Short mmCIF file of C-alpha atoms in Angstrom, two decimals:
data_model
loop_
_atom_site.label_atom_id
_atom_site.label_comp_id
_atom_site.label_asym_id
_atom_site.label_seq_id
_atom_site.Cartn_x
_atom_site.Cartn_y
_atom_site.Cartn_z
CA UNK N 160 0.00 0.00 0.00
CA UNK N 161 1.32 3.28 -1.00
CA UNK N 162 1.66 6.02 1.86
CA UNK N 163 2.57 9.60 1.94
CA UNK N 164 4.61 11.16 4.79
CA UNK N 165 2.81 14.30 6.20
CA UNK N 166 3.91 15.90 9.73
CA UNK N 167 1.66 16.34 12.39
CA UNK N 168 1.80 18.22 15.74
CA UNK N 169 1.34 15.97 18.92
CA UNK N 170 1.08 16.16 22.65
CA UNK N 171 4.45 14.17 23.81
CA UNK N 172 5.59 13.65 27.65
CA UNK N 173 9.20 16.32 28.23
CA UNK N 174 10.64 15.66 31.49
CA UNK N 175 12.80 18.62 32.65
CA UNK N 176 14.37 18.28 36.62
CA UNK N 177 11.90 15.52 37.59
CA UNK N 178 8.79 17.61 36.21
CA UNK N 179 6.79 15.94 33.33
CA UNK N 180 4.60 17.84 31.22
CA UNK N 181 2.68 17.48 28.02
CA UNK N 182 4.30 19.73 24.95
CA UNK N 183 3.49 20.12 21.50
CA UNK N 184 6.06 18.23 18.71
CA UNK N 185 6.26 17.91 15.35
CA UNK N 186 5.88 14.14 14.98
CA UNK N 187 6.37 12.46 11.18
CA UNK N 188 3.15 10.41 10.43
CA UNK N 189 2.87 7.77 7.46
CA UNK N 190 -0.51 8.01 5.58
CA UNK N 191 -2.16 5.54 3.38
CA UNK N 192 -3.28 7.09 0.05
CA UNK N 193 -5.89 5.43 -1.84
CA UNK N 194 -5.44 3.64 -5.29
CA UNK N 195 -5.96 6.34 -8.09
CA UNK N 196 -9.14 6.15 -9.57
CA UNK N 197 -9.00 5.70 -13.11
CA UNK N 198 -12.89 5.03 -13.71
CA UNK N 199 -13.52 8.93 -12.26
CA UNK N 200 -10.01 10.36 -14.07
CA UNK N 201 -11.72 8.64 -17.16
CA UNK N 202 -14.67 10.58 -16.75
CA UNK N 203 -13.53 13.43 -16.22
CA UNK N 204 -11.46 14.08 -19.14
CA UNK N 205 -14.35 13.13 -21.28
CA UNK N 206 -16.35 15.87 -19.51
CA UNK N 207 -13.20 18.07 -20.38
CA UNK N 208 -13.92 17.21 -23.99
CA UNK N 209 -17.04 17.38 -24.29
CA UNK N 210 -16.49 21.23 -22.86
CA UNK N 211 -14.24 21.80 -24.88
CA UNK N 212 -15.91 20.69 -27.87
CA UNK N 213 -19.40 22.76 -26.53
CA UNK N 214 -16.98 26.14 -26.97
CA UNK N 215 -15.60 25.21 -30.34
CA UNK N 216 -19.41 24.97 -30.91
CA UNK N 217 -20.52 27.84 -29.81
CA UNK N 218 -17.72 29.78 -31.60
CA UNK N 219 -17.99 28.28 -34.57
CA UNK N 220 -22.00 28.54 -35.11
CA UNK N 221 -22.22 32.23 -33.65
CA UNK N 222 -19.13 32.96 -36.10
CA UNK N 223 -21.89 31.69 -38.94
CA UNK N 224 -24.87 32.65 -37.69
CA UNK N 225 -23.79 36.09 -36.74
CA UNK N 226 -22.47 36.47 -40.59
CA UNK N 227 -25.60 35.21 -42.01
CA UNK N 228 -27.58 37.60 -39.66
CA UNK N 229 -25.25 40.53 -40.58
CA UNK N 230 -26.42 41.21 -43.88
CA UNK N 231 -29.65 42.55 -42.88
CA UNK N 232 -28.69 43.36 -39.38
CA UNK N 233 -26.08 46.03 -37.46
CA UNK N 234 -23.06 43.51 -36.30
CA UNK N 235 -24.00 43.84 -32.38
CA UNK N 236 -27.38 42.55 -32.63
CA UNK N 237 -26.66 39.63 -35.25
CA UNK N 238 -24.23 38.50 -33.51
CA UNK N 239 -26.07 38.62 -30.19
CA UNK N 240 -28.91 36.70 -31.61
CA UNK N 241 -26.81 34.16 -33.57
CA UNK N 242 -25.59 33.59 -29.86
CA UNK N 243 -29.02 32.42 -28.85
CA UNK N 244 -29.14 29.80 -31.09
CA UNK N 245 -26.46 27.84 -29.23
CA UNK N 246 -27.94 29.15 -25.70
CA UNK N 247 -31.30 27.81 -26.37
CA UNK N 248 -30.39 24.29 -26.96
CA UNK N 249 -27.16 24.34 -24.15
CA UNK N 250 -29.80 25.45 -21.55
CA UNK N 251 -32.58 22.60 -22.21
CA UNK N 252 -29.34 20.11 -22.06
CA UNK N 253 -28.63 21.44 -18.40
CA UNK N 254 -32.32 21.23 -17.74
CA UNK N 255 -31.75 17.68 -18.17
CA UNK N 256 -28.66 17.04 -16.48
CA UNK N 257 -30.49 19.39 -13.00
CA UNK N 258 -33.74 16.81 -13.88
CA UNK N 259 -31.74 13.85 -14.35
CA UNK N 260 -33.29 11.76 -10.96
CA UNK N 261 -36.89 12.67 -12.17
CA UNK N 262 -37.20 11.74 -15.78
CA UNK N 263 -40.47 12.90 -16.67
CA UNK N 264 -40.29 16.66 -15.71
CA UNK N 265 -37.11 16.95 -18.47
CA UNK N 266 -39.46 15.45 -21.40
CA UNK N 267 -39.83 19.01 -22.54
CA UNK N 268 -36.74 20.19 -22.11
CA UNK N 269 -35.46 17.08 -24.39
CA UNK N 270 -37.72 18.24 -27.33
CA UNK N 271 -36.86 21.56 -26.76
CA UNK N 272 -33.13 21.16 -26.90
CA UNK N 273 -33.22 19.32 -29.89
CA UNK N 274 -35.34 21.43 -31.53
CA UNK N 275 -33.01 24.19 -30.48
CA UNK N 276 -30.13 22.15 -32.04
CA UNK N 277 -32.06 21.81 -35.31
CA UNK N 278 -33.07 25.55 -35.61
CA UNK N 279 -28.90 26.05 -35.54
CA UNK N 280 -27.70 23.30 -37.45
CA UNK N 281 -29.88 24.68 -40.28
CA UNK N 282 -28.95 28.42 -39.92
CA UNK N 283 -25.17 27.08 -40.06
CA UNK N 284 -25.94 25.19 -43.30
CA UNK N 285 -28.05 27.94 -44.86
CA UNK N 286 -25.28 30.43 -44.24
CA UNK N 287 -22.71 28.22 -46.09
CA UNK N 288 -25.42 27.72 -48.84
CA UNK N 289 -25.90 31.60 -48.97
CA UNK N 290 -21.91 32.19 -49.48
CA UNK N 291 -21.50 29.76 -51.82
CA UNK N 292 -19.97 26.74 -50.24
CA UNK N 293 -22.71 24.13 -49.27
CA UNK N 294 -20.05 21.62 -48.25
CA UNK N 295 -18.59 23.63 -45.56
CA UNK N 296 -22.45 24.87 -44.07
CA UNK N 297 -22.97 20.56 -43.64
CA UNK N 298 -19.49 20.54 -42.00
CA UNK N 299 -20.64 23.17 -39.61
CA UNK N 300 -23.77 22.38 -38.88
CA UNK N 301 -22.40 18.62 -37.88
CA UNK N 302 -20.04 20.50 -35.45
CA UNK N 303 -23.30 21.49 -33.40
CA UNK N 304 -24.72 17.88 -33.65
CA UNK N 305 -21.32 16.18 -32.62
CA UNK N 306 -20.90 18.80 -29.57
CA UNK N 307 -24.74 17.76 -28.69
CA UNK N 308 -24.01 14.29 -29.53
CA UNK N 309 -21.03 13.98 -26.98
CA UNK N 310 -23.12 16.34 -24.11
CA UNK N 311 -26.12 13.31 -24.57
CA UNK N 312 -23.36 10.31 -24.01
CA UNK N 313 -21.75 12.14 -20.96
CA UNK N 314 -25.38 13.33 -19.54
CA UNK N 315 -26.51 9.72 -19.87
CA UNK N 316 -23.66 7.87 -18.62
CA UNK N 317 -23.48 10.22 -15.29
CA UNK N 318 -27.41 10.23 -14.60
CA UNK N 319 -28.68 7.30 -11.96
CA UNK N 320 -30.88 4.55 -13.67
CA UNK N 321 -33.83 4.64 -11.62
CA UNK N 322 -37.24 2.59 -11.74
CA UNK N 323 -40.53 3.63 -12.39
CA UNK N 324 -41.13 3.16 -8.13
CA UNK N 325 -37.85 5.39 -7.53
CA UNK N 326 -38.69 7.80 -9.81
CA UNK N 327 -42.36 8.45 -8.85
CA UNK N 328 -40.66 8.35 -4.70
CA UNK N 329 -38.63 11.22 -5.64
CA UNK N 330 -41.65 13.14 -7.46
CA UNK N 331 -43.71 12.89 -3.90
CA UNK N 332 -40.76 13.95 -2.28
CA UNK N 333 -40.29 17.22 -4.56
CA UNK N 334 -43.97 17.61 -4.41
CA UNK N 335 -44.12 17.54 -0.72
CA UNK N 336 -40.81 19.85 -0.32
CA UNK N 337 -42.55 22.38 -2.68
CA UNK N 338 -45.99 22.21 -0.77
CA UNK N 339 -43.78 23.57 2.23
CA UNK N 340 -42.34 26.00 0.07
CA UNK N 341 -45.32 27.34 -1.65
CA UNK N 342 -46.91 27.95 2.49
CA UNK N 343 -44.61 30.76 3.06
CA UNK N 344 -46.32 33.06 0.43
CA UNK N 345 -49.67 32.05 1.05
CA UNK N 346 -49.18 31.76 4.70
CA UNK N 347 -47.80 35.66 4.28
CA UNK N 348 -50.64 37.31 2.44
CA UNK N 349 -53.12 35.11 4.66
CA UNK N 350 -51.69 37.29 7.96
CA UNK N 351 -51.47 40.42 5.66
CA UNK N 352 -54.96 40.42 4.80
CA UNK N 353 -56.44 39.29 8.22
CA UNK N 354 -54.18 42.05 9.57
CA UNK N 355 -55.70 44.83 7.01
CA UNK N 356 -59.13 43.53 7.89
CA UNK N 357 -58.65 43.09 11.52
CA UNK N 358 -57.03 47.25 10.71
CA UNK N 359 -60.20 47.96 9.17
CA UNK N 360 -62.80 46.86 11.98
CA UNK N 361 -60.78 48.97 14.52
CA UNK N 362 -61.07 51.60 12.76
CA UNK N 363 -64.66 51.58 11.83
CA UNK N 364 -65.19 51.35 15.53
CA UNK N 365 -63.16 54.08 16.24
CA UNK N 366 -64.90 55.92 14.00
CA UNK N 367 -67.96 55.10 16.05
CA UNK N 368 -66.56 56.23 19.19
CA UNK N 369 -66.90 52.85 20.49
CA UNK N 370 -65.59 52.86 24.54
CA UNK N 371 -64.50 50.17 26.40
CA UNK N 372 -67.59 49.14 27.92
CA UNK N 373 -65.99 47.08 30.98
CA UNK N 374 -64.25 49.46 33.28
CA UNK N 375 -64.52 47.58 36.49
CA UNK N 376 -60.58 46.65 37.49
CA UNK N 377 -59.16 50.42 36.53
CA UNK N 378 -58.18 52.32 39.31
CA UNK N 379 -59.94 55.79 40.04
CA UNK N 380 -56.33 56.99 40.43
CA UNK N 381 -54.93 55.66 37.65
CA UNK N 382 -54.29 59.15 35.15
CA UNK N 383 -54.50 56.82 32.35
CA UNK N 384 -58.80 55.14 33.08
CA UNK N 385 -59.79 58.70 32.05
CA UNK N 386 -57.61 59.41 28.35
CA UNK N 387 -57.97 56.76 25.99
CA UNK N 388 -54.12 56.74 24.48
CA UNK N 389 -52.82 56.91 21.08
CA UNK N 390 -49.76 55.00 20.02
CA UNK N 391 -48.95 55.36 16.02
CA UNK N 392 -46.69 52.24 16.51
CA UNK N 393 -48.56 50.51 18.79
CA UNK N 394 -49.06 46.81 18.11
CA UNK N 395 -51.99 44.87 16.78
CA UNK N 396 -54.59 43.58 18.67
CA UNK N 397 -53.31 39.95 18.14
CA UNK N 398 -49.73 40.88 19.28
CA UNK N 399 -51.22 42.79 22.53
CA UNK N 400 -52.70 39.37 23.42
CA UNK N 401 -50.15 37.92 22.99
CA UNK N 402 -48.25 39.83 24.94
CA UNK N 403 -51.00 39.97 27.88
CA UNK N 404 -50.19 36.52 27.70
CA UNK N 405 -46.91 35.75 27.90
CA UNK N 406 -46.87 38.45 30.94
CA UNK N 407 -49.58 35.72 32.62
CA UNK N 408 -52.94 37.51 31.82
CA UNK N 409 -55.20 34.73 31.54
CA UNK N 410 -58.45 36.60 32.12
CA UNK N 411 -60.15 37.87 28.78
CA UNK N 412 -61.52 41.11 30.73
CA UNK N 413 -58.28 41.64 32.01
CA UNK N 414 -56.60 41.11 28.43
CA UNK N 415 -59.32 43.60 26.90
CA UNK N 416 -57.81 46.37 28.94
CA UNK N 417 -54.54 45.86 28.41
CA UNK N 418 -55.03 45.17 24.52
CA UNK N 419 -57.14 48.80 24.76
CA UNK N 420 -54.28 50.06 27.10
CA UNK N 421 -50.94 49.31 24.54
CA UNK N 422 -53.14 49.71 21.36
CA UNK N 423 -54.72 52.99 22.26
CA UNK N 424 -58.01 51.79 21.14
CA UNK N 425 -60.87 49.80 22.00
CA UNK N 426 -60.36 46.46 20.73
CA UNK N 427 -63.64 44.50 20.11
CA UNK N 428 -64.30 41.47 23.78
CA UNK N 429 -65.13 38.88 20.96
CA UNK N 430 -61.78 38.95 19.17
CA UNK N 431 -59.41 39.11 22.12
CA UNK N 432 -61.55 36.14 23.10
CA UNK N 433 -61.43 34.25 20.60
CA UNK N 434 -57.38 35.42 20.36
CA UNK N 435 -57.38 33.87 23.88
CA UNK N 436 -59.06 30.66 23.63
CA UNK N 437 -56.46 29.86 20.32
CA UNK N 438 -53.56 30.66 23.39
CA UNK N 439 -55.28 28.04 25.83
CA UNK N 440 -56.04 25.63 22.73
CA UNK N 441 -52.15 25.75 22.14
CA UNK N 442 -51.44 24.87 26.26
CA UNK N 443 -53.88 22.35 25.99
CA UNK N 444 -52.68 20.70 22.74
#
């Protein structure tokens, strides 16, 4: 077994007039280094050349393309869209290759890219045609096909064979994961618009001059039973509950003064009820 020397720092015992102690050292340590792996070194130079050919590709077609376009065309935007027609068909492939474990969401992206491929293989050809040599718009256009060609073998070779039971495992899976996803948006504009409504009804009583109609545990020297306060930033009605709460309020009277206390306004019994029985719901569950 081959091994490669590498030095490593170590506690080791150093005895100096009778007195041991523990002290760092540079000790020489002999460590086994696996066989090289020629299957992945294999691989990867064919992934080399197959990137390698893909620029070559992409050169060469947006070279022909760009020509073609630039007899009808100013240079910067023929050249831009005879980029495109090598884009188009390079992105569906990496669609594929990101797909690779779920076989039937890529379908499209298949078709596509070989459409894609087609649509540029003929614009190469035509653009030989056009200047005269037919021969050499063939040869380019095959350049295209060959770099597709070799992207196909590689993508193929590297994906997982999975059955029809793995595949459809990893669909639920992705299905579930984007269920969870898709909650955080929803959830989001639930609480905005129960917030804007719960905004609205406050208001609309305010507008009423609504009061707090239970008045029975404030103080007649409390300067604050008197002046109903106003707080711009004051929290919502749910958060003042909440609040009430978590300070030990369990009492819905008691929670209806506070809420009208830190809100400055008269929030309605029924809602910091019901607010309050979700609370004790949550202890209880």
């Amino acid at each position: 077994m081959k091994t490669r020397r590498e030095t490593r720092q170590q506690l080791v015992p150093h005895t100096i007039d009778g007195t041991t102690r523990m002290v760092p050292d540079d000790i020489p340590v002999d460590i086994p280094v696996p066989p090289r792996d020629w299957d992945r070194i294999a691989l990867g130079t064919a992934t080399g050349i197959v990137a390698i050919a893909l620029l070559g590709c992409v050169a060469f077609s947006t070279t022909s393309i760009g020509n073609l376009l630039d007899r009808v065309t100013p240079t910067p935007a023929a050249y831009g869209a005879a980029l495109l027609f090598d884009l188009a068909w390079i992105g569906c492939t990496i669609i594929e290759w990101l797909g690779r474990y779920t076989p039937d969401r890529v379908r499209k992206a298949r078709v596509g890219g070989y459409i894609a491929l087609a649509v540029a293989m003929g614009a190469v050809a035509a653009h030989g045609w056009l200047a005269g040599n037919a021969a050499t718009g063939l040869v380019g256009a095959v350049v295209s096909g060959l770099a597709k060609g070799l992207w196909a073998v590689v993508l193929d070779y590297q994906a997982a064979p999975l059955s029809r039971r793995d595949a459809a495992f990893f669909e639920q899976e992705l299905s579930e994961a984007a269920v969870e996803l898709a909650r955080v948006p929803v959830r989001r504009r639930v609480n905005r618009a129960r917030a804007m409504a719960e905004a609205e009804r406050i208001a609309l009583e305010a507008d009423r001059g609504s009061a707090n109609p239970d008045r029975s545990g404030e103080s007649a020297d409390d300067s604050d039973a008197e002046i109903l306060q106003l707080h711009p930033n004051a929290p919502t009605t749910k958060d003042a509950v909440r609040i009430a709460w978590d300070a030990g309020v369990r009492d819905d009277a008691e929670a209806v003064r506070y809420v009208a206390k830190v809100t400055g306004k008269a929030p309605s019994p029924d809602t910091v009820g019901r607010y309050m029985r979700l609370l004790r719901n949550q202890v209880a569950g």
